[in-house]
Amino acid sequence: MVRSPLTASLFDLSYPQLEARLQRDGVRPIHARALWQALYRDLDCYPRGRADFLPPLQRWLGEGEGKQLPIASVIDRIESGDGWTRKLLFSLADAQQVEAVLMGFPGRFTACLSTQAGCAMGCVFCATGQMGFVRHLRPGEIVAQAVEAQRILASEGDSLRNLVMMGMGEPFHNYEAVMEALRIISDSRGLNVTPSRITVSTVGVVPGIVRFAEERARFNLAVSLHATTDEERSALVPVNQRWPLSELLEACRYYLKVSGQRLFFGWTLIEGRNDSPDQARQIVELIRGMDAHVNLIRLNPTTGFDGVTPGQSAAEAFRQVIQDAGFPCTIRQHRGIDVAAGCGQLKAARVQGGQHAAEIL
Ligand code: SAH
Ligand code: SF4
């Protein structure tokens, strides 16, 4: 397994880290401001030759390691027929491929970013899970996806408002890099995405939830639930065997208590498996007393899973039960199915192969 990738880049450095690096190299830290302006406001991937940089910064950029840019190039870009979803496939320095999705309307776009190449968690319905784990992304490789999304939106006179870590990978299996990337992306001196508009989605890595709570990170947390008994959940989400529902829900309660924030639950609806009103009532029982919002996603078909996508009316009936119990509940738009907008599906269509949880955890 490749744990730490090959190429460090300017996108790996938070503002304070960049200041420290400049200082260490005998350059005044004040130059960080011009460099961040170029990287995150002008969205300039080739800052080296900029005439507006003062000579010390130009010299610094020209020497030493860790200043590689660009680090991710878009090799495929697909727009859905409905015009609301765009999918970007990136190639990284070692030719690994990850994807990001841009969804939404002018003025309120959401970018969905990847945190790993592949995923070790092996959820049976997920294209990325079917692919297996390849490697963690560096912070800069996550930041680069956000920069590219912002570049596209800026060219349309728009800007990136919402961010979800719901692309390929399990964010809490790559905790440090994800949090570092989010600190960079939300820094007001850079891309300036408001922390409360950023959501980290986890399959239920309990130590990650506890750590996230204790950091009092201002980002939102979503927990992908999918089932209300250990037997059903383990069949869909194998890591449930490691962190069963009782532990997961305890961690959720701890998060709610420590963070004081609302928690989001994700539920992928699969026809005949977890889409009955009775299942919805069981969710209500599990989360009773929590300040929680439930997000429903109708299954996106994948080649490795024979589950069926429920109709819109089944999803509506499911939502009604949850809403009637007093929990906000939304159905995520089933958009972009024609661009394979399900997690990992574009990449899966092109490449196969990777490791699975049993080999790694
Ligand atoms: N690993 C994290 C985040 C990435 S997956 C997690 O599992 O939460 C983001 C969301 O997409 C999860 O809620 C996941 O259950 C859902 N998802 C994955 N594959 C899907 C599919 N084929 N159809 C519908 N939702 C899917
Ligand atoms: Fe990994 Fe999330 Fe897909 Fe599960 S749903 S395999 S955790 S990316």
XYZ file of N, CA, C and O in Angstrom, residues 151-286:
544
model
N -12.343 27.265 -9.931
C -11.926 27.835 -11.220
C -13.087 27.754 -12.228
O -13.379 28.712 -12.932
N -13.747 26.612 -12.244
C -14.871 26.443 -13.180
C -15.992 27.423 -12.833
O -16.526 28.124 -13.691
N -16.317 27.502 -11.541
C -17.422 28.373 -11.139
C -17.057 29.841 -11.366
O -17.901 30.631 -11.815
N -15.805 30.201 -11.073
C -15.390 31.596 -11.266
C -15.509 31.997 -12.729
O -15.887 33.130 -13.049
N -15.238 31.037 -13.622
C -15.315 31.370 -15.058
C -16.767 31.611 -15.469
O -17.038 32.156 -16.530
N -17.704 31.214 -14.592
C -19.127 31.455 -14.871
C -19.665 32.588 -14.008
O -20.873 32.773 -13.881
N -18.751 33.310 -13.354
C -19.156 34.424 -12.499
C -19.770 33.966 -11.188
O -20.463 34.717 -10.515
N -19.506 32.718 -10.819
C -20.091 32.158 -9.600
C -18.967 31.833 -8.612
O -17.800 32.102 -8.881
N -19.310 31.223 -7.491
C -18.247 30.773 -6.596
C -18.726 29.582 -5.773
O -19.923 29.321 -5.659
N -17.740 28.906 -5.209
C -17.993 27.682 -4.455
C -18.543 28.043 -3.087
O -17.924 28.775 -2.337
N -19.740 27.544 -2.775
C -20.341 27.874 -1.482
C -20.378 26.680 -0.540
O -20.156 26.809 0.650
N -20.702 25.527 -1.088
C -20.881 24.345 -0.242
C -19.933 23.233 -0.667
O -19.681 23.054 -1.866
N -19.481 22.498 0.319
C -18.522 21.439 0.051
C -18.930 20.202 0.832
O -19.252 20.304 2.016
N -18.948 19.054 0.183
C -19.196 17.810 0.912
C -18.061 16.830 0.604
O -17.621 16.715 -0.531
N -17.594 16.153 1.633
C -16.545 15.158 1.442
C -17.272 13.825 1.262
O -17.359 13.007 2.183
N -17.845 13.678 0.083
C -18.672 12.505 -0.217
C -18.289 11.886 -1.550
O -19.081 11.174 -2.160
N -17.100 12.189 -2.027
C -16.633 11.560 -3.255
C -16.036 10.200 -2.923
O -16.533 9.466 -2.071
N -14.945 9.877 -3.596
C -14.322 8.579 -3.335
C -13.586 8.629 -1.994
O -12.887 9.590 -1.692
N -13.740 7.553 -1.219
C -12.929 7.420 -0.008
C -13.678 7.667 1.281
O -14.762 8.236 1.301
N -13.074 7.207 2.372
C -13.627 7.391 3.708
C -12.774 8.466 4.415
O -11.620 8.210 4.766
N -13.349 9.645 4.625
C -12.559 10.755 5.182
C -11.855 10.415 6.501
O -10.716 10.829 6.719
N -12.518 9.632 7.380
C -11.895 9.379 8.687
C -10.870 8.243 8.640
O -10.222 7.954 9.644
N -10.710 7.604 7.488
C -9.587 6.679 7.296
C -8.349 7.469 6.869
O -7.252 6.935 6.814
N -8.549 8.746 6.556
C -7.447 9.632 6.145
C -7.605 10.943 6.899
O -7.569 12.032 6.328
N -7.808 10.803 8.219
C -8.286 11.909 9.060
C -7.425 13.172 8.953
O -7.915 14.261 8.668
N -6.105 13.001 9.192
C -5.228 14.177 9.282
C -5.243 14.973 7.990
O -5.337 16.199 7.997
N -5.110 14.261 6.871
C -5.021 14.955 5.583
C -6.326 15.688 5.273
O -6.312 16.814 4.756
N -7.442 15.054 5.611
C -8.740 15.686 5.325
C -8.900 16.950 6.164
O -9.283 18.011 5.653
N -8.579 16.858 7.439
C -8.749 18.038 8.295
C -7.800 19.158 7.881
O -8.163 20.328 7.895
N -6.591 18.775 7.504
C -5.636 19.786 7.046
C -6.180 20.476 5.790
O -6.142 21.703 5.670
N -6.698 19.669 4.859
C -7.252 20.240 3.620
C -8.404 21.184 3.943
O -8.508 22.277 3.372
N -9.263 20.787 4.882
C -10.420 21.631 5.198
C -10.000 22.929 5.874
O -10.626 23.969 5.661
N -8.949 22.863 6.662
C -8.447 24.109 7.263
C -7.955 25.056 6.168
O -8.141 26.270 6.249
N -7.312 24.504 5.141
C -6.812 25.343 4.038
C -7.986 25.904 3.233
O -8.064 27.099 2.952
N -8.932 25.024 2.896
C -10.054 25.432 2.038
C -10.940 26.476 2.725
O -11.516 27.349 2.073
N -11.033 26.391 4.065
C -11.931 27.319 4.763
C -11.210 28.575 5.238
O -11.847 29.472 5.790
N -9.918 28.668 5.033
C -9.167 29.843 5.484
C -9.659 31.084 4.731
O -9.724 31.082 3.501
N -9.994 32.129 5.491
C -10.575 33.321 4.862
C -9.566 34.043 3.968
O -9.942 34.851 3.135
N -8.284 33.728 4.117
C -7.285 34.349 3.242
C -7.184 33.631 1.904
O -6.479 34.078 1.005
N -7.863 32.482 1.785
C -7.769 31.679 0.564
C -9.119 31.477 -0.085
O -9.823 32.430 -0.397
N -9.525 30.219 -0.260
C -10.802 29.934 -0.924
C -11.987 30.384 -0.080
O -13.075 30.633 -0.606
N -11.789 30.427 1.238
C -12.775 31.062 2.115
C -14.145 30.393 2.071
O -15.169 31.070 2.054
N -14.180 29.068 2.031
C -15.472 28.377 2.111
C -15.846 28.299 3.602
O -15.075 27.802 4.419
N -17.014 28.818 3.941
C -17.439 28.895 5.346
C -17.512 27.494 5.970
O -18.135 26.605 5.390
N -16.888 27.299 7.139
C -16.895 25.956 7.744
C -18.287 25.355 7.893
O -18.476 24.156 7.689
N -19.278 26.178 8.211
C -20.627 25.619 8.403
C -21.246 25.169 7.091
O -22.303 24.544 7.081
N -20.585 25.466 5.975
C -21.075 24.990 4.671
C -20.268 23.784 4.176
O -20.341 23.399 3.013
N -19.455 23.231 5.065
C -18.630 22.069 4.706
C -19.118 20.863 5.509
O -19.311 20.959 6.721
N -19.336 19.745 4.833
C -19.805 18.544 5.526
C -18.865 17.369 5.263
O -18.524 17.085 4.116
N -18.465 16.721 6.341
C -17.644 15.511 6.240
C -18.569 14.316 6.450
O -19.283 14.250 7.443
N -18.562 13.381 5.504
C -19.435 12.212 5.618
C -18.600 10.979 5.938
O -17.623 10.682 5.250
N -18.986 10.268 6.999
C -18.255 9.055 7.381
C -19.175 7.843 7.357
O -20.363 7.949 7.648
N -18.606 6.711 7.034
C -19.357 5.455 7.047
C -19.593 4.981 8.487
O -20.359 4.056 8.714
N -18.884 5.655 9.441
C -19.051 5.272 10.843
C -17.760 4.809 11.490
O -17.771 3.855 12.269
N -16.673 5.464 11.157
C -15.385 5.169 11.796
C -15.409 5.855 13.167
O -15.193 7.065 13.287
N -15.715 5.067 14.196
C -16.016 5.626 15.516
C -14.874 6.482 16.093
O -15.118 7.591 16.569
N -13.608 6.034 16.035
C -12.560 6.887 16.608
C -12.476 8.247 15.898
O -12.155 9.258 16.520
N -12.789 8.267 14.610
C -12.789 9.527 13.851
C -13.893 10.453 14.336
O -13.687 11.662 14.465
N -15.058 9.886 14.622
C -16.187 10.710 15.089
C -15.842 11.340 16.443
O -16.074 12.530 16.678
N -15.229 10.541 17.315
C -14.866 11.033 18.647
C -13.828 12.152 18.527
O -13.937 13.210 19.155
N -12.853 11.927 17.677
C -11.796 12.922 17.496
C -12.354 14.221 16.909
O -12.012 15.325 17.338
N -13.211 14.065 15.923
C -13.853 15.208 15.266
C -14.652 16.007 16.295
O -14.606 17.238 16.320
N -15.351 15.296 17.157
C -16.139 15.964 18.208
C -15.213 16.735 19.135
O -15.468 17.894 19.463
N -14.115 16.082 19.529
C -13.236 16.689 20.534
C -12.459 17.873 19.973
O -12.068 18.759 20.711
N -12.229 17.859 18.673
C -11.566 19.010 18.049
C -12.490 20.209 17.971
O -12.073 21.295 17.606
N -13.774 19.955 18.209
C -14.791 20.990 18.032
C -14.645 21.647 16.662
O -14.720 22.866 16.506
N -14.405 20.795 15.685
C -14.304 21.290 14.317
C -15.642 21.939 13.975
O -16.690 21.435 14.348
N -15.593 23.050 13.290
C -16.848 23.754 13.004
C -17.533 23.208 11.754
O -18.548 23.702 11.330
N -16.934 22.172 11.149
C -17.538 21.575 9.958
C -18.699 20.669 10.380
O -18.743 20.204 11.515
N -19.612 20.401 9.458
C -20.728 19.496 9.765
C -20.288 18.049 9.631
O -19.357 17.733 8.891
N -21.031 17.188 10.326
C -20.743 15.761 10.247
C -21.969 15.012 9.734
O -23.090 15.245 10.197
N -21.742 14.122 8.772
C -22.799 13.226 8.305
C -22.339 11.794 8.559
O -21.174 11.461 8.337
N -23.250 10.977 9.058
C -22.939 9.566 9.315
C -23.832 8.718 8.419
O -25.060 8.852 8.437
N -23.225 7.857 7.617
C -23.985 7.019 6.689
C -24.497 5.796 7.442
O -23.711 4.975 7.909
N -25.804 5.686 7.567
C -26.391 4.676 8.451
C -26.853 3.426 7.676
O -26.424 2.318 7.950
N -27.781 3.586 6.776
C -28.252 2.557 5.823
C -29.044 1.378 6.402
O -29.692 0.649 5.660
N -28.916 1.106 7.705
C -29.657 -0.012 8.300
C -29.785 0.225 9.799
O -29.006 0.998 10.370
N -30.746 -0.457 10.421
C -30.984 -0.221 11.850
C -30.703 -1.450 12.712
O -30.910 -1.424 13.915
N -30.268 -2.552 12.095
C -29.815 -3.695 12.900
C -28.395 -4.045 12.447
O -28.019 -3.785 11.295
N -27.631 -4.654 13.357
C -26.247 -5.002 13.009
C -26.203 -5.997 11.860
O -25.333 -5.918 10.992
N -27.167 -6.911 11.866
C -27.151 -7.934 10.812
C -27.318 -7.283 9.427
O -26.542 -7.539 8.509
N -28.314 -6.413 9.325
C -28.561 -5.767 8.030
C -27.439 -4.813 7.662
O -27.027 -4.723 6.516
N -26.949 -4.116 8.666
C -25.920 -3.107 8.354
C -24.603 -3.773 7.958
O -23.937 -3.344 7.018
N -24.245 -4.846 8.644
C -22.981 -5.521 8.306
C -23.024 -6.071 6.886
O -21.989 -6.154 6.209
N -24.225 -6.448 6.434
C -24.332 -6.991 5.072
C -24.114 -5.905 4.016
O -23.643 -6.193 2.919
N -24.431 -4.664 4.368
C -24.238 -3.564 3.411
C -22.910 -2.859 3.628
O -22.247 -2.420 2.682
N -22.553 -2.725 4.898
C -21.383 -1.927 5.304
C -20.491 -2.821 6.165
O -20.687 -2.922 7.374
N -19.533 -3.503 5.573
C -18.755 -4.497 6.339
C -18.064 -3.938 7.582
O -17.900 -4.672 8.558
N -17.686 -2.647 7.583
C -16.991 -2.138 8.775
C -17.922 -2.041 9.977
O -17.474 -1.752 11.085
N -19.202 -2.317 9.772
C -20.108 -2.378 10.922
C -19.679 -3.487 11.889
O -19.967 -3.437 13.077
N -18.961 -4.478 11.362
C -18.485 -5.553 12.243
C -17.426 -5.026 13.205
O -17.260 -5.524 14.304
N -16.701 -4.039 12.760
C -15.669 -3.464 13.620
C -16.264 -2.432 14.579
O -15.886 -2.346 15.742
N -17.158 -1.604 14.067
C -17.812 -0.582 14.900
C -19.318 -0.767 14.777
O -19.975 -0.129 13.946
N -19.893 -1.648 15.597
C -21.318 -1.949 15.475
C -22.202 -0.757 15.845
O -21.734 0.234 16.401
N -23.492 -0.912 15.549
C -24.440 0.195 15.700
C -24.442 0.805 17.104
O -24.518 2.022 17.243
N -24.356 -0.053 18.136
C -24.411 0.503 19.498
C -23.257 1.470 19.723
O -23.438 2.572 20.262
N -22.060 1.101 19.255
C -20.894 1.982 19.421
C -21.027 3.220 18.555
O -20.643 4.323 18.946
N -21.553 3.002 17.353
C -21.699 4.129 16.425
C -22.664 5.165 16.992
O -22.370 6.372 17.007
N -23.783 4.699 17.509
C -24.785 5.640 18.022
C -24.294 6.327 19.295
O -24.586 7.502 19.535
N -23.508 5.599 20.074
C -22.929 6.221 21.263
C -21.976 7.352 20.839
O -21.974 8.433 21.431
N -21.186 7.073 19.798
C -20.269 8.110 19.296
C -21.061 9.307 18.757
O -20.660 10.457 18.938
N -22.188 9.031 18.107
C -23.024 10.121 17.587
C -23.553 10.983 18.726
O -23.552 12.215 18.655
N -24.005 10.321 19.795
C -24.520 11.085 20.949
C -23.409 11.910 21.578
O -23.613 13.054 21.983
N -22.226 11.311 21.647
C -21.072 12.031 22.197
C -20.775 13.261 21.330
O -20.557 14.360 21.846
N -20.799 13.072 20.013
C -20.546 14.192 19.096
C -21.553 15.320 19.342
O -21.189 16.493 19.437
N -22.828 14.942 19.457
C -23.871 15.948 19.649
C -23.647 16.722 20.947
O -23.800 17.938 20.997
N -23.263 15.982 21.990
C -23.073 16.623 23.294
C -21.865 17.560 23.274
O -21.946 18.700 23.715
N -20.760 17.075 22.706
C -19.518 17.837 22.775
C -19.512 18.997 21.775
O -19.047 20.082 22.078
N -20.050 18.758 20.582
C -19.940 19.787 19.540
C -21.060 20.817 19.620
O -20.920 21.941 19.168
N -22.201 20.405 20.156
C -23.350 21.306 20.168
C -23.927 21.534 18.773
O -24.739 22.428 18.566
N -23.501 20.738 17.797
C -23.979 20.907 16.419
C -25.034 19.860 16.095
O -25.135 18.843 16.754
N -25.769 20.129 15.031
C -26.704 19.129 14.499
C -25.910 18.045 13.759
O -24.844 18.316 13.212
N -26.472 16.840 13.755
C -25.817 15.729 13.050
C -26.680 15.322 11.852
O -27.907 15.339 11.935
N -26.031 14.960 10.774
C -26.747 14.503 9.576
C -26.576 12.992 9.449
O -25.471 12.480 9.623
N -27.657 12.306 9.159
C -27.552 10.875 8.867
C -27.816 10.671 7.381
O -28.757 11.256 6.832
N -26.983 9.838 6.755
C -27.192 9.489 5.345
C -27.800 8.102 5.258
O -27.440 7.209 6.036
N -28.722 7.939 4.331
C -29.397 6.639 4.182
C -29.595 6.395 2.696
O -30.345 7.108 2.032
N -28.882 5.403 2.156
C -29.055 5.043 0.746
C -30.227 4.072 0.641
O -30.189 2.982 1.214
N -31.270 4.493 -0.059
C -32.499 3.694 -0.172
C -32.353 2.616 -1.242
O -32.033 2.925 -2.402
N -32.581 1.366 -0.837
C -32.478 0.235 -1.754
C -33.823 -0.489 -1.729
O -34.301 -0.876 -0.644
N -34.422 -0.661 -2.886
C -35.785 -1.211 -2.940
C -35.869 -2.595 -2.300
O -35.034 -3.465 -2.565
N -36.888 -2.759 -1.440
C -37.136 -4.061 -0.821
C -36.133 -4.419 0.260
O -36.208 -5.495 0.871
N -35.184 -3.554 0.506
C -34.127 -3.888 1.459
C -34.161 -2.938 2.660
O -34.099 -3.379 3.799
N -34.258 -1.666 2.403
C -34.276 -0.707 3.526
C -35.130 0.506 3.187
O -34.836 1.604 3.624
N -36.178 0.303 2.384
C -36.970 1.464 1.947
C -38.430 1.407 2.413
O -39.264 2.154 1.902
N -38.746 0.557 3.399
C -40.141 0.457 3.834
C -40.426 1.496 4.929
O -39.524 1.902 5.665
N -41.689 1.905 5.049
C -42.057 2.834 6.129
C -41.693 2.276 7.505
O -41.345 3.028 8.414
N -41.725 0.948 7.633
C -41.356 0.349 8.907
C -39.885 0.616 9.242
O -39.521 0.899 10.377
N -39.047 0.539 8.203
C -37.619 0.868 8.395
C -37.478 2.321 8.858
O -36.653 2.630 9.711
N -38.268 3.187 8.241
C -38.203 4.605 8.604
C -38.549 4.773 10.090
O -37.918 5.549 10.811
N -39.567 4.007 10.550
C -39.942 4.089 11.974
C -38.804 3.600 12.861
O -38.562 4.120 13.942
N -38.083 2.594 12.384
C -36.944 2.093 13.176
C -35.818 3.134 13.263
O -35.150 3.240 14.288
N -35.639 3.893 12.191
C -34.640 4.982 12.253
C -35.050 5.958 13.352
O -34.239 6.364 14.187
N -36.325 6.320 13.335
C -36.833 7.279 14.320
C -36.549 6.774 15.736
O -36.113 7.533 16.608
N -36.753 5.476 15.956
C -36.473 4.911 17.288
C -35.004 5.057 17.650
O -34.660 5.403 18.773
N -34.136 4.778 16.670
C -32.689 4.826 16.937
C -32.201 6.233 17.261
O -31.312 6.402 18.091
